[in-house]
Tab-separated table of C-alpha atoms in Angstrom:
chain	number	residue	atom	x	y	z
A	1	UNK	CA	0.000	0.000	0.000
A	2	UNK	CA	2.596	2.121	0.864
A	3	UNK	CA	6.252	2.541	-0.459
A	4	UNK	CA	9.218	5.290	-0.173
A	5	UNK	CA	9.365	7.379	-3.771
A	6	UNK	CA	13.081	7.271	-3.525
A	7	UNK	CA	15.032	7.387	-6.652
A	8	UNK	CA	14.380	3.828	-7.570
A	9	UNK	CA	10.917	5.178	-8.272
A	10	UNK	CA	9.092	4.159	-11.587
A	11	UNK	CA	11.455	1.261	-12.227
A	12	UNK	CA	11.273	-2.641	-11.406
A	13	UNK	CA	13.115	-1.828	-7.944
A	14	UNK	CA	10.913	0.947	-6.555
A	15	UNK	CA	9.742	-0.842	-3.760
A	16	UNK	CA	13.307	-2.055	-2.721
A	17	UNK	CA	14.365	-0.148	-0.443
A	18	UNK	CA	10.727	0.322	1.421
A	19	UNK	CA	11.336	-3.507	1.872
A	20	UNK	CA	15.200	-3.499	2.649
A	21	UNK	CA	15.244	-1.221	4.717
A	22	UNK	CA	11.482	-0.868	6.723
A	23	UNK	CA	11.471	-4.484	6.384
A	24	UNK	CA	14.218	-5.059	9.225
A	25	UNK	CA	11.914	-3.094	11.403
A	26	UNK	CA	8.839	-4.922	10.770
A	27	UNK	CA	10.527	-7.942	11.605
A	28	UNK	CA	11.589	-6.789	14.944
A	29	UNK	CA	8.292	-5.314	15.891
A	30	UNK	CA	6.637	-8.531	15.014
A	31	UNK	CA	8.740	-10.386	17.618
A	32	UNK	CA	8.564	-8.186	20.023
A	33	UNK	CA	4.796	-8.454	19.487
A	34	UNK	CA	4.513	-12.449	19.074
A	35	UNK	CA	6.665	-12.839	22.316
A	36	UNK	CA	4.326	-10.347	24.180
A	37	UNK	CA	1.667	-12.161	22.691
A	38	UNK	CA	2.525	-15.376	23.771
A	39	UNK	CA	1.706	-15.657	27.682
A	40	UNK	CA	-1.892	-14.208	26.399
A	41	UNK	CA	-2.445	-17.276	24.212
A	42	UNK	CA	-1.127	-19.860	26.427
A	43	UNK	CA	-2.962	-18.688	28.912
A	44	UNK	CA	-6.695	-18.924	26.547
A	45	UNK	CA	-5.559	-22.051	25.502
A	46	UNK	CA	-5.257	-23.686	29.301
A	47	UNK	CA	-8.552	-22.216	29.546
A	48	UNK	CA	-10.254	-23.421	26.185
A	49	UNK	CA	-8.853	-27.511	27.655
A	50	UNK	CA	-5.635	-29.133	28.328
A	51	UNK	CA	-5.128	-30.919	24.974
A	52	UNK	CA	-5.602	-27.767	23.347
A	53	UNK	CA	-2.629	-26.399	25.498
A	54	UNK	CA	-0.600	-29.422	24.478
A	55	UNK	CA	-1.628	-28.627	21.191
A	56	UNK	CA	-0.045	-25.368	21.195
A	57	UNK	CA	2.950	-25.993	22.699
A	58	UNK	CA	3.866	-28.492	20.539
A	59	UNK	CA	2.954	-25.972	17.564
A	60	UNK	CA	5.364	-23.576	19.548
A	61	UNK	CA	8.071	-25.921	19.560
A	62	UNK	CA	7.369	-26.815	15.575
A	63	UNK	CA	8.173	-22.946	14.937
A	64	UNK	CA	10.956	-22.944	16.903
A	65	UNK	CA	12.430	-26.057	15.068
A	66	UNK	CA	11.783	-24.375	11.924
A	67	UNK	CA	13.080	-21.341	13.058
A	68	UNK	CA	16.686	-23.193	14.266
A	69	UNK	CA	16.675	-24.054	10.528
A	70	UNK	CA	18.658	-20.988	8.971
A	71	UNK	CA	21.726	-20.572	11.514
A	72	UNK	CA	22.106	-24.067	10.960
A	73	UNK	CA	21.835	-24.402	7.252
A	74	UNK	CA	21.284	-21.271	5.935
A	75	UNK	CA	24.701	-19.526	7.460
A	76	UNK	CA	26.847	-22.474	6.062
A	77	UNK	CA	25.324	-22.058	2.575
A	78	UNK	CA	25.555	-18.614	2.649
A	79	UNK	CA	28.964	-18.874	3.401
A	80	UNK	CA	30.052	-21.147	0.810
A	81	UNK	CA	27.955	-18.946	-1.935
A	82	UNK	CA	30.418	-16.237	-1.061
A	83	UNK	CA	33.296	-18.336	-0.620
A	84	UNK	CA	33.872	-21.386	-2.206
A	85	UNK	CA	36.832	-22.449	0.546
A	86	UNK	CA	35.545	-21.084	3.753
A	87	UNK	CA	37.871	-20.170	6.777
A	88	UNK	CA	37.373	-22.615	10.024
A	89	UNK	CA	34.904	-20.805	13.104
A	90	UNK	CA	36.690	-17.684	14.299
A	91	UNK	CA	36.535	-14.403	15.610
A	92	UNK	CA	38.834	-12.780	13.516
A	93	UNK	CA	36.414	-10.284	10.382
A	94	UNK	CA	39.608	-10.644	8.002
A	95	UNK	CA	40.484	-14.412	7.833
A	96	UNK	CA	38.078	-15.164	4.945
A	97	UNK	CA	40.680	-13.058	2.731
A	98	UNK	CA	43.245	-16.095	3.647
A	99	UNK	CA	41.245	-17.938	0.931
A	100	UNK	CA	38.519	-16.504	-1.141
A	101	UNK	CA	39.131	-15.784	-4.485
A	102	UNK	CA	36.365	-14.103	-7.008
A	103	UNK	CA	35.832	-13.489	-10.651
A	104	UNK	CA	36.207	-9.964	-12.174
A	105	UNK	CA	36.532	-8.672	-15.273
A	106	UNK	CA	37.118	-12.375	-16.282
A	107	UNK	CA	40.118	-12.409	-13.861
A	108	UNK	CA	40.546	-14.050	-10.911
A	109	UNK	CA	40.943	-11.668	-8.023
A	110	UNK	CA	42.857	-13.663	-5.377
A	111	UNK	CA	42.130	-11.645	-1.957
A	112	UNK	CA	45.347	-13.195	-0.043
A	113	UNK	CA	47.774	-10.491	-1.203
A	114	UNK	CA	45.168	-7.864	0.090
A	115	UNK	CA	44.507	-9.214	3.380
A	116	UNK	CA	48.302	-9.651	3.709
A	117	UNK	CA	49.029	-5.618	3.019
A	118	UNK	CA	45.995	-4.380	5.172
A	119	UNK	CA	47.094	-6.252	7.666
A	120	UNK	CA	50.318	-4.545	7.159
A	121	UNK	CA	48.189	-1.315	7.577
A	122	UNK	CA	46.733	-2.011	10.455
A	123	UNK	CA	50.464	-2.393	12.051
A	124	UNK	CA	52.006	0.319	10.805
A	125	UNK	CA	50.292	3.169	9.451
A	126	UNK	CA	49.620	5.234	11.893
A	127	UNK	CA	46.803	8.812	11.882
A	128	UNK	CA	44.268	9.275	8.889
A	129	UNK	CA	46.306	9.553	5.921
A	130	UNK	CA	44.430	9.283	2.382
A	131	UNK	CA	44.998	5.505	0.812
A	132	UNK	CA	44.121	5.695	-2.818
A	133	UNK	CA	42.464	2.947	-3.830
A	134	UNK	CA	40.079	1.950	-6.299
A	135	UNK	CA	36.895	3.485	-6.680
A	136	UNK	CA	34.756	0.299	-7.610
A	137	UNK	CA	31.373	-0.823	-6.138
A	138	UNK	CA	31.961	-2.655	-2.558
A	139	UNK	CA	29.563	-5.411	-3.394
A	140	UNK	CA	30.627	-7.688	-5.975
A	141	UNK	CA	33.915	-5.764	-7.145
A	142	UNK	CA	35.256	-5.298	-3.137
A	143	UNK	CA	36.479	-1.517	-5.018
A	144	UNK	CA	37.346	-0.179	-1.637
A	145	UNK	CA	38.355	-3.039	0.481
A	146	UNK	CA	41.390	-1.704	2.178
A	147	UNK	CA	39.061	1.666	3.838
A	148	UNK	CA	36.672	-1.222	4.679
A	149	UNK	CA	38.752	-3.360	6.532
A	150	UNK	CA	41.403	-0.274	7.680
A	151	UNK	CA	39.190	2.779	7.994
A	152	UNK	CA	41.552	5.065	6.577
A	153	UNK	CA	40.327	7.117	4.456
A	154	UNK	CA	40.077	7.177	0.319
A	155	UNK	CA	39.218	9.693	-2.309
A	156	UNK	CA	35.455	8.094	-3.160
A	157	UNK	CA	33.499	5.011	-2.678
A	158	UNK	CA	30.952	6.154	-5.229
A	159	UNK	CA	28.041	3.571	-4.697
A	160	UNK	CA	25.285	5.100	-2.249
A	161	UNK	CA	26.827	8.258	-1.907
A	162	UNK	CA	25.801	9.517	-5.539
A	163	UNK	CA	22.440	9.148	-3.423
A	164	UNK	CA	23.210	11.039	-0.020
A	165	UNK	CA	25.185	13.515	-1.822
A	166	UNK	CA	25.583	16.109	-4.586
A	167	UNK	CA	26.166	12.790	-7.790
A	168	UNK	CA	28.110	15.744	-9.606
A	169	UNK	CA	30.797	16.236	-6.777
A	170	UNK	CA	30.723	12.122	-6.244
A	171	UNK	CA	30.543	11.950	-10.336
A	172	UNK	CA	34.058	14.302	-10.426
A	173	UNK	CA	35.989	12.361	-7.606
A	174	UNK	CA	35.284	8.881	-9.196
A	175	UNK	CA	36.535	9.849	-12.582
A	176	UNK	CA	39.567	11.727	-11.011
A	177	UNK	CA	40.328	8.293	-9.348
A	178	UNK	CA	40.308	6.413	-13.040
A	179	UNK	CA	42.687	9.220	-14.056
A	180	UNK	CA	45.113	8.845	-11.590
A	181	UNK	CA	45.171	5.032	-12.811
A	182	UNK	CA	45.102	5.491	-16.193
A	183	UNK	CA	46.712	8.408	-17.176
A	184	UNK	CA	50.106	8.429	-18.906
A	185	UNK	CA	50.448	12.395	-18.336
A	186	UNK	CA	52.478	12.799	-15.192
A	187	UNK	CA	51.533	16.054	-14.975
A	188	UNK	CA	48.011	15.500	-14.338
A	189	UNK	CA	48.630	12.639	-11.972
A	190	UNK	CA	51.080	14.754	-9.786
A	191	UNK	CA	48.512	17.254	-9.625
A	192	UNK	CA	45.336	15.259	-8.741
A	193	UNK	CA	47.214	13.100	-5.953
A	194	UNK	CA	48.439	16.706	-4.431
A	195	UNK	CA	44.717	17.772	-5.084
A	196	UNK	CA	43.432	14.769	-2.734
A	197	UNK	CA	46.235	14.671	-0.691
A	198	UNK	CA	46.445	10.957	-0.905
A	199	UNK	CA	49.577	10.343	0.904
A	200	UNK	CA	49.365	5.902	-0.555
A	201	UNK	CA	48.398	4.861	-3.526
A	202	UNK	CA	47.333	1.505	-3.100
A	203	UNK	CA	48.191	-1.641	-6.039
A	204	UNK	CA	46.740	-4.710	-5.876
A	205	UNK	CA	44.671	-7.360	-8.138
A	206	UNK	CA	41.839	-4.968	-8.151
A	207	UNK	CA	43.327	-2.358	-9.687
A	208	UNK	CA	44.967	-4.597	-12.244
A	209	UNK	CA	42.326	-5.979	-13.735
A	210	UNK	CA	40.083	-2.454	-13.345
A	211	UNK	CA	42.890	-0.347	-14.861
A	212	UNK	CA	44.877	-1.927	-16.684
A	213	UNK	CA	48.628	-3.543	-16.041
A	214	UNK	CA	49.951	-0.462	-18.393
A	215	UNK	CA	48.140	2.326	-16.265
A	216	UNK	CA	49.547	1.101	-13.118
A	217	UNK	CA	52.984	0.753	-14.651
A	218	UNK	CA	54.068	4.287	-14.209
A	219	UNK	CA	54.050	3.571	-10.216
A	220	UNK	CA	57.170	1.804	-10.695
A	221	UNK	CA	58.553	4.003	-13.416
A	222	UNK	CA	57.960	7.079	-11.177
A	223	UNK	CA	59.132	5.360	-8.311
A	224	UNK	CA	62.208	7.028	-7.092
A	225	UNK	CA	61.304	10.222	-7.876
A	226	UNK	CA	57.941	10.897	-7.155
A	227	UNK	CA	56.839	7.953	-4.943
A	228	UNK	CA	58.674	5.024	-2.586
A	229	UNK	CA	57.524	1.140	-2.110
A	230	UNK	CA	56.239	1.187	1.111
A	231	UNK	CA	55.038	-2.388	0.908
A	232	UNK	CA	55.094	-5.164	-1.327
A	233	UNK	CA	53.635	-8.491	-1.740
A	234	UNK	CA	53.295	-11.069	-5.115
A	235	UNK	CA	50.250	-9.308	-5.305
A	236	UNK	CA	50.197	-6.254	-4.039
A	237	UNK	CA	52.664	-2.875	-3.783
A	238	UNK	CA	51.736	0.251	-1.696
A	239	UNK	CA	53.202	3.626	-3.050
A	240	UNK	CA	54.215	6.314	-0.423
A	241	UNK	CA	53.832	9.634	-2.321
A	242	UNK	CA	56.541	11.409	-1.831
A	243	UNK	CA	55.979	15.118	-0.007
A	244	UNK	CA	57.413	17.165	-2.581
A	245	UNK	CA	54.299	16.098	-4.512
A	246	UNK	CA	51.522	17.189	-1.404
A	247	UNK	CA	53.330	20.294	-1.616
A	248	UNK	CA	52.057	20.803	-4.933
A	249	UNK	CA	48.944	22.967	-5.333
A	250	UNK	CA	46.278	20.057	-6.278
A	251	UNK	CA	44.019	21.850	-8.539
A	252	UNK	CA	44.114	21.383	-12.431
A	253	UNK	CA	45.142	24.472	-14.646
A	254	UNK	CA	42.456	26.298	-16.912
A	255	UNK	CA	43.799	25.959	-20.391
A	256	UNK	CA	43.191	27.794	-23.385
A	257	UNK	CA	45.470	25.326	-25.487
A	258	UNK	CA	44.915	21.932	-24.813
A	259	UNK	CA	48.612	20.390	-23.935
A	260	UNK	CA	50.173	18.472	-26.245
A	261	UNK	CA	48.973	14.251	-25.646
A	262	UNK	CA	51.477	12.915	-23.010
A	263	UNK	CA	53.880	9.578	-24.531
A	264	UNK	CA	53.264	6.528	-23.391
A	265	UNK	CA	54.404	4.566	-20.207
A	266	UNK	CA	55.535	1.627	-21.655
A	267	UNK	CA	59.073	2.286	-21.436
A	268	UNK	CA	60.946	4.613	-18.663
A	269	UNK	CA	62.426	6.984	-21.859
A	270	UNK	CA	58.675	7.591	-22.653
A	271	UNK	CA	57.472	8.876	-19.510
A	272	UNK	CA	58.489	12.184	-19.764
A	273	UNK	CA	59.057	14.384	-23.143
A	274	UNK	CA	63.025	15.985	-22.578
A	275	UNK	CA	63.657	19.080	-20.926
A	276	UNK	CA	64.877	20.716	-23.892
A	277	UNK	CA	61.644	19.777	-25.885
A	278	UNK	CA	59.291	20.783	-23.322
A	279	UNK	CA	60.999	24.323	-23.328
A	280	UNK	CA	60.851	24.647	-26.545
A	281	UNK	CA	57.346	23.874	-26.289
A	282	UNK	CA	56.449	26.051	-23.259
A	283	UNK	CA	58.237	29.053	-25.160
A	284	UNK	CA	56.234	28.501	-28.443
A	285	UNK	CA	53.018	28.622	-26.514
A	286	UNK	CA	53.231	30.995	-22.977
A	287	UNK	CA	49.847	31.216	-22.797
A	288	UNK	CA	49.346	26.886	-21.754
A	289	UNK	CA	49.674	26.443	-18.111
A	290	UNK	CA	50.041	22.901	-18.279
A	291	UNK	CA	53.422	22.778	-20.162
A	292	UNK	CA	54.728	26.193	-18.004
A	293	UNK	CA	53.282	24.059	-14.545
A	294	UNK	CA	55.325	20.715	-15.720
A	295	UNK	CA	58.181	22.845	-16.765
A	296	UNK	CA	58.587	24.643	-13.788
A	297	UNK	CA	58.672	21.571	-11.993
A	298	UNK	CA	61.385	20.053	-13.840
A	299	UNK	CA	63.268	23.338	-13.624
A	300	UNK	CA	62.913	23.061	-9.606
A	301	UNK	CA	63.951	19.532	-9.535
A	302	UNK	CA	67.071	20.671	-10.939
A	303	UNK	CA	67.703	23.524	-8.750
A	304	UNK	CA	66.888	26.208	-11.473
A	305	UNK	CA	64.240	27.747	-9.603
A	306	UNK	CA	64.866	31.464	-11.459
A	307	UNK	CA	64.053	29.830	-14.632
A	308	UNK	CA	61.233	27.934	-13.248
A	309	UNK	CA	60.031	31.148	-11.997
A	310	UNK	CA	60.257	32.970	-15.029
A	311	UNK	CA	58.297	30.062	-17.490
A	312	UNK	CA	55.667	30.485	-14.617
A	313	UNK	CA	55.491	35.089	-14.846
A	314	UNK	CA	55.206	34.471	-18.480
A	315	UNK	CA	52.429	32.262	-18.180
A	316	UNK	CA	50.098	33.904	-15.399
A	317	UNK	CA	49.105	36.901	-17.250
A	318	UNK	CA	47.325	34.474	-19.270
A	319	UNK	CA	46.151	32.406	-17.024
A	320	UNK	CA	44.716	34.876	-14.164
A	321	UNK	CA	41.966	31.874	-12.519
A	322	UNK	CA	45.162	29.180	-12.599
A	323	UNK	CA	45.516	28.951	-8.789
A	324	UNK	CA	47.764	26.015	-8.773
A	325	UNK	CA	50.008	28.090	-11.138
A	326	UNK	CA	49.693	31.169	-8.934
A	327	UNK	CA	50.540	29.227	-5.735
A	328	UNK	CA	53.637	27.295	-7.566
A	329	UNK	CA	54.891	30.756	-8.599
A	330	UNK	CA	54.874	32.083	-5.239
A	331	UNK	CA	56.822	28.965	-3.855
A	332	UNK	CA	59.289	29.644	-6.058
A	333	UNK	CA	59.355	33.491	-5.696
A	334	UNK	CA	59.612	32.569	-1.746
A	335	UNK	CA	62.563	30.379	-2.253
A	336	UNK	CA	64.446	32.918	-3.996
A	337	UNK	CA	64.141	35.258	-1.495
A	338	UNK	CA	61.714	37.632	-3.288
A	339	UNK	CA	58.774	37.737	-0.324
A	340	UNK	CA	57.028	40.570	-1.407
A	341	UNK	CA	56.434	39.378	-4.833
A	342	UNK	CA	55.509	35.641	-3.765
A	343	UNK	CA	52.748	37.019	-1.427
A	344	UNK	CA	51.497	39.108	-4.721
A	345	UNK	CA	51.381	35.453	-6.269
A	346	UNK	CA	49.381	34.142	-2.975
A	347	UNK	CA	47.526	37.148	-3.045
A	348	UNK	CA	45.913	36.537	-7.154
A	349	UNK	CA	45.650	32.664	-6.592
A	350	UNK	CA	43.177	34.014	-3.207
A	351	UNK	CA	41.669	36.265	-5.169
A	352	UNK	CA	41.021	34.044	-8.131
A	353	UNK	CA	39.394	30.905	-6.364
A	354	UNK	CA	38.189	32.988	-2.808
A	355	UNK	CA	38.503	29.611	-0.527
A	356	UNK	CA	39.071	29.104	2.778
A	357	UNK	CA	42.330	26.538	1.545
A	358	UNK	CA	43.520	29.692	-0.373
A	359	UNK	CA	43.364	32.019	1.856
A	360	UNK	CA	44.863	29.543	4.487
A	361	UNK	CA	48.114	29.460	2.061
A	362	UNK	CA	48.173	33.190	2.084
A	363	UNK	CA	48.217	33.986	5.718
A	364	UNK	CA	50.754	31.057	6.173
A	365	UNK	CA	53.468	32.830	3.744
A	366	UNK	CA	52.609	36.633	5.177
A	367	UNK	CA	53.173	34.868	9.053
A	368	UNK	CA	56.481	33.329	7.856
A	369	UNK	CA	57.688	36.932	6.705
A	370	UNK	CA	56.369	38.613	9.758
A	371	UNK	CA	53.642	40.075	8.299
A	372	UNK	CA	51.407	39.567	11.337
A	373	UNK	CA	48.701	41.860	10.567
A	374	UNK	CA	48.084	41.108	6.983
A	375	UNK	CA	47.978	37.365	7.972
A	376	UNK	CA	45.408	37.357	10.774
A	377	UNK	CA	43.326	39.513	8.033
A	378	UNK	CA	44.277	36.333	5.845
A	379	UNK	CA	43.581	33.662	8.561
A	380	UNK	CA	40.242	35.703	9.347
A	381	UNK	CA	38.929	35.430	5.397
A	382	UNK	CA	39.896	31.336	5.732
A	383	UNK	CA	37.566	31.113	8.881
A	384	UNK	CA	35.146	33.049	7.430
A	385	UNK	CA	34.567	30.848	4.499
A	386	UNK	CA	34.459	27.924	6.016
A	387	UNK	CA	35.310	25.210	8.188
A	388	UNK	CA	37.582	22.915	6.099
A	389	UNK	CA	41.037	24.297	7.417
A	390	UNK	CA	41.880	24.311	10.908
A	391	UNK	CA	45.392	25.371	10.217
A	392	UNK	CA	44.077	29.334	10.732
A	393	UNK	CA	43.058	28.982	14.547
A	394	UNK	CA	46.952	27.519	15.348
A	395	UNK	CA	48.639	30.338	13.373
A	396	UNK	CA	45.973	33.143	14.768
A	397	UNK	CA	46.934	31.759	18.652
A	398	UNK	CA	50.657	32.891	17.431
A	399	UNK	CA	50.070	35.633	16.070
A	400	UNK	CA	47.940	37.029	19.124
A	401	UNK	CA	50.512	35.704	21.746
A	402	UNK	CA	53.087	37.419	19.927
A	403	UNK	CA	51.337	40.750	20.152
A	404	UNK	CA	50.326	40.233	23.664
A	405	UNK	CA	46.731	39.646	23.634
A	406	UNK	CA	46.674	35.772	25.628
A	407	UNK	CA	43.135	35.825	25.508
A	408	UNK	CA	42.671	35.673	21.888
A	409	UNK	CA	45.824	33.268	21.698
A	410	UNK	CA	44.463	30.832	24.439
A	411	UNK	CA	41.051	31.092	22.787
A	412	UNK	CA	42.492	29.921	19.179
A	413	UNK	CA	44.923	27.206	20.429
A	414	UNK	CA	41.755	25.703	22.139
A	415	UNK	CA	39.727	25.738	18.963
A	416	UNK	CA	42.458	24.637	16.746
A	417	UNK	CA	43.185	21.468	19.333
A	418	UNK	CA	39.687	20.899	19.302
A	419	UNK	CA	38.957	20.939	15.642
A	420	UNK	CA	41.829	19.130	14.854
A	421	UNK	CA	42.888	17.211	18.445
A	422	UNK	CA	45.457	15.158	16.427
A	423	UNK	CA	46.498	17.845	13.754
A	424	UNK	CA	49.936	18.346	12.951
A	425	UNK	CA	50.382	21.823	14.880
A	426	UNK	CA	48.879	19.384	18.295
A	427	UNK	CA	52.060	19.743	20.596
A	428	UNK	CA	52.851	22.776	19.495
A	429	UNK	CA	49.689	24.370	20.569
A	430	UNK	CA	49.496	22.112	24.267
A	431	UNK	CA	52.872	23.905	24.891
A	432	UNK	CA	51.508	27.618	24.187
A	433	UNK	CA	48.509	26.307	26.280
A	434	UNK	CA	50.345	25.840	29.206
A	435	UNK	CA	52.719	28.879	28.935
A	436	UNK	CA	49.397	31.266	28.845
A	437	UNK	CA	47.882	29.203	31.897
């Protein structure tokens, strides 16, 4: 009579969820009712005559039979549905990965090697870093087994939350993940791991047979340079990303000119184009961010950061709403000493993308430099646009107990330990605590 117009409505499964979900309910409710009820029956039928008492108990004790049924048979054949070789009775969520194995893809996805390296997260990774893994439905493809069974967290489990959340945002993070596995521009991977902040990227069968064995080959060409094994199984290799790529700004560059395609990862020569012909390329066309942004990089990599510099000043005139270009050409003003003109840099990538990250960024270069005032004004915008940084209330507590006022710097430490109790600034902000007590 009755069902919940979700989004399954009008199609064979609209009344799915009414039943999933209300259904587990109903059930309860009905046995809380039947064992209320069942002291009122007994007692009629004692009342109605004594066989008909017998009667009913032995009806009672029918049901209950039938009722002993499932755990006995049902759990064992549910089991072996799943799993074809089934781990003996134990307590322990993650021994079935000892032995099950699955089809995907028309490959056989052999879980051992996982359980083996998120076991080796449990041990030894310690906080919330990201762990990019793949972004595949958790039901029959077991996508995002190692958050599952680790709860650190990844970039996007898309299935369900395309339903509790905005599907374009959920839309844009799953097909960032496929990038990051399949692309062969290194550019554009560097710049959506820094993006996510993914600080693993996780390789195992999965992501073999989803990706590709030639998209997840550039892990090990890269490796060395941008990333380190971590871990490594027959199965399985975890990638630590390196922090010189989290220190790049994450967000893609607005183009006029499409970059030229990237060369295949097949072979470690391919990877990247030479640095001769990607200057040659970044001086025929300025006005492309993407070959100034992966030229600068390999400029800084070699130490030439006034070159780097300069490919990036001819290219942001042209590209005023590039933040990640703005924010790379202040790093590299900073390290050459030229403050003033980095925070300009800060200042247009703020000004261009007005977020609370950006702003962050900017109040954190003008504190470095002493600037106090202009970067609580900075660290005052970040707050005020919202509540994804908690970096500003740290930096705001030093600022104000460097001018004197220990209210205000008692008052931000406390909001900054409690937004963030295990944040990176933690014992830092304890010790101004108990200086201003």
């Amino acid at each position: 009579l009755i069902f919940v117009h979700d989004h399954l409505a009008g199609g064979d499964w609209e009344r799915m969820n009414t039943v999933f979900k209300f259904g587990l309910q109903a059930w309860v409710l009905m046995a809380l009712a039947a064992a209320a009820l069942l002291p009122v029956l007994l007692r009629g039928l004692r009342r109605l005559h004594p066989v008909a008492e017998n009667i009913g108990m032995a009806a009672l004790l029918l049901l209950c039979a039938l009722a002993a049924v499932f755990p006995l048979a049902g759990t064992p054949s549910r089991v072996a549905y799943r799993f074809p070789v089934s781990p003996a009775p134990t307590l322990d969520g993650l021994a079935f990965m000892q032995d099950a194995t699955y089809t995907y893809q028309n490959q056989q996805i052999d879980l051992r090697y996982d359980g083996e390296a998120i076991q080796w997260l449990n041990k030894n990774i310690h906080g919330t870093p990201v762990v990019l893994q793949s972004s595949l439905e958790f039901y029959r493809a077991y996508g995002v087994r190692v958050a599952a069974n680790t709860g650190l967290p990844t970039v996007v489990s898309p299935l369900h939350e395309n339903e509790q959340r905005d599907p374009a945002l959920v839309a844009a993070r799953d097909t960032d993940v496929q990038k990051i596995y399949t692309t062969s521009d290194v550019n554009e991977l560097l710049r959506l791991l820094s993006k996510y902040r993914a600080q693993y990227v996780y390789v195992g069968p999965i992501e073999r047979a989803a990706y590709g064995e030639q998209g997840v080959a550039k892990f090990d060409l890269l490796t060395g340079q941008y990333f380190d094994v971590a871990y490594q199984n027959e199965g399985v290799k975890i990638f630590e990303v390196r922090p010189n790529v989290l220190s790049m700004p994450g967000l893609p560059p607005v183009n006029s000119v499409a970059a030229p395609a990237a060369p295949a990862v097949s072979a470690p020569p391919s990877v990247q184009p030479s640095l001769e012909a990607l200057a040659a390329q970044a001086k025929a066309h300025p006005e492309n961010a993407g070959l100034a942004f992966e030229l600068a990089l390999r400029y800084r990599e070699q130490g030439r950061l006034e070159d780097a510099a300069a490919v990036l000043g001819a290219a942001a005139p042209f590209n005023p709403k590039d933040v990640a270009l703005h924010h790379l050409w202040g790093d590299l003003l900073r390290d050459l000493g030229r403050s003033d003109d980095a925070i300009v840099a800060y200042r247009l990538a703020a000004q261009a993308e007005p977020t609370s990250a950006n702003y962050n960024k900017l109040g954190t270069e003008l504190f470095k430099i002493g600037k106090l005032d202009d970067a609580r004004l900075a660290f005052g915008q970040a707050l005020s646009l919202g509540n994804s940084e908690t970096d500003p209330y740290f930096y705001l507590g030093q600022i104000y107990q460097q001018q004197g006022d220990r209210e205000q710097a008692r008052k931000n430490y406390e909001q900054y330990l409690s937004a963030a109790p295990n944040g990176e600034h933690r014992a830092q902000a304890t010790s101004a605590l108990e200086q201003l007590k």
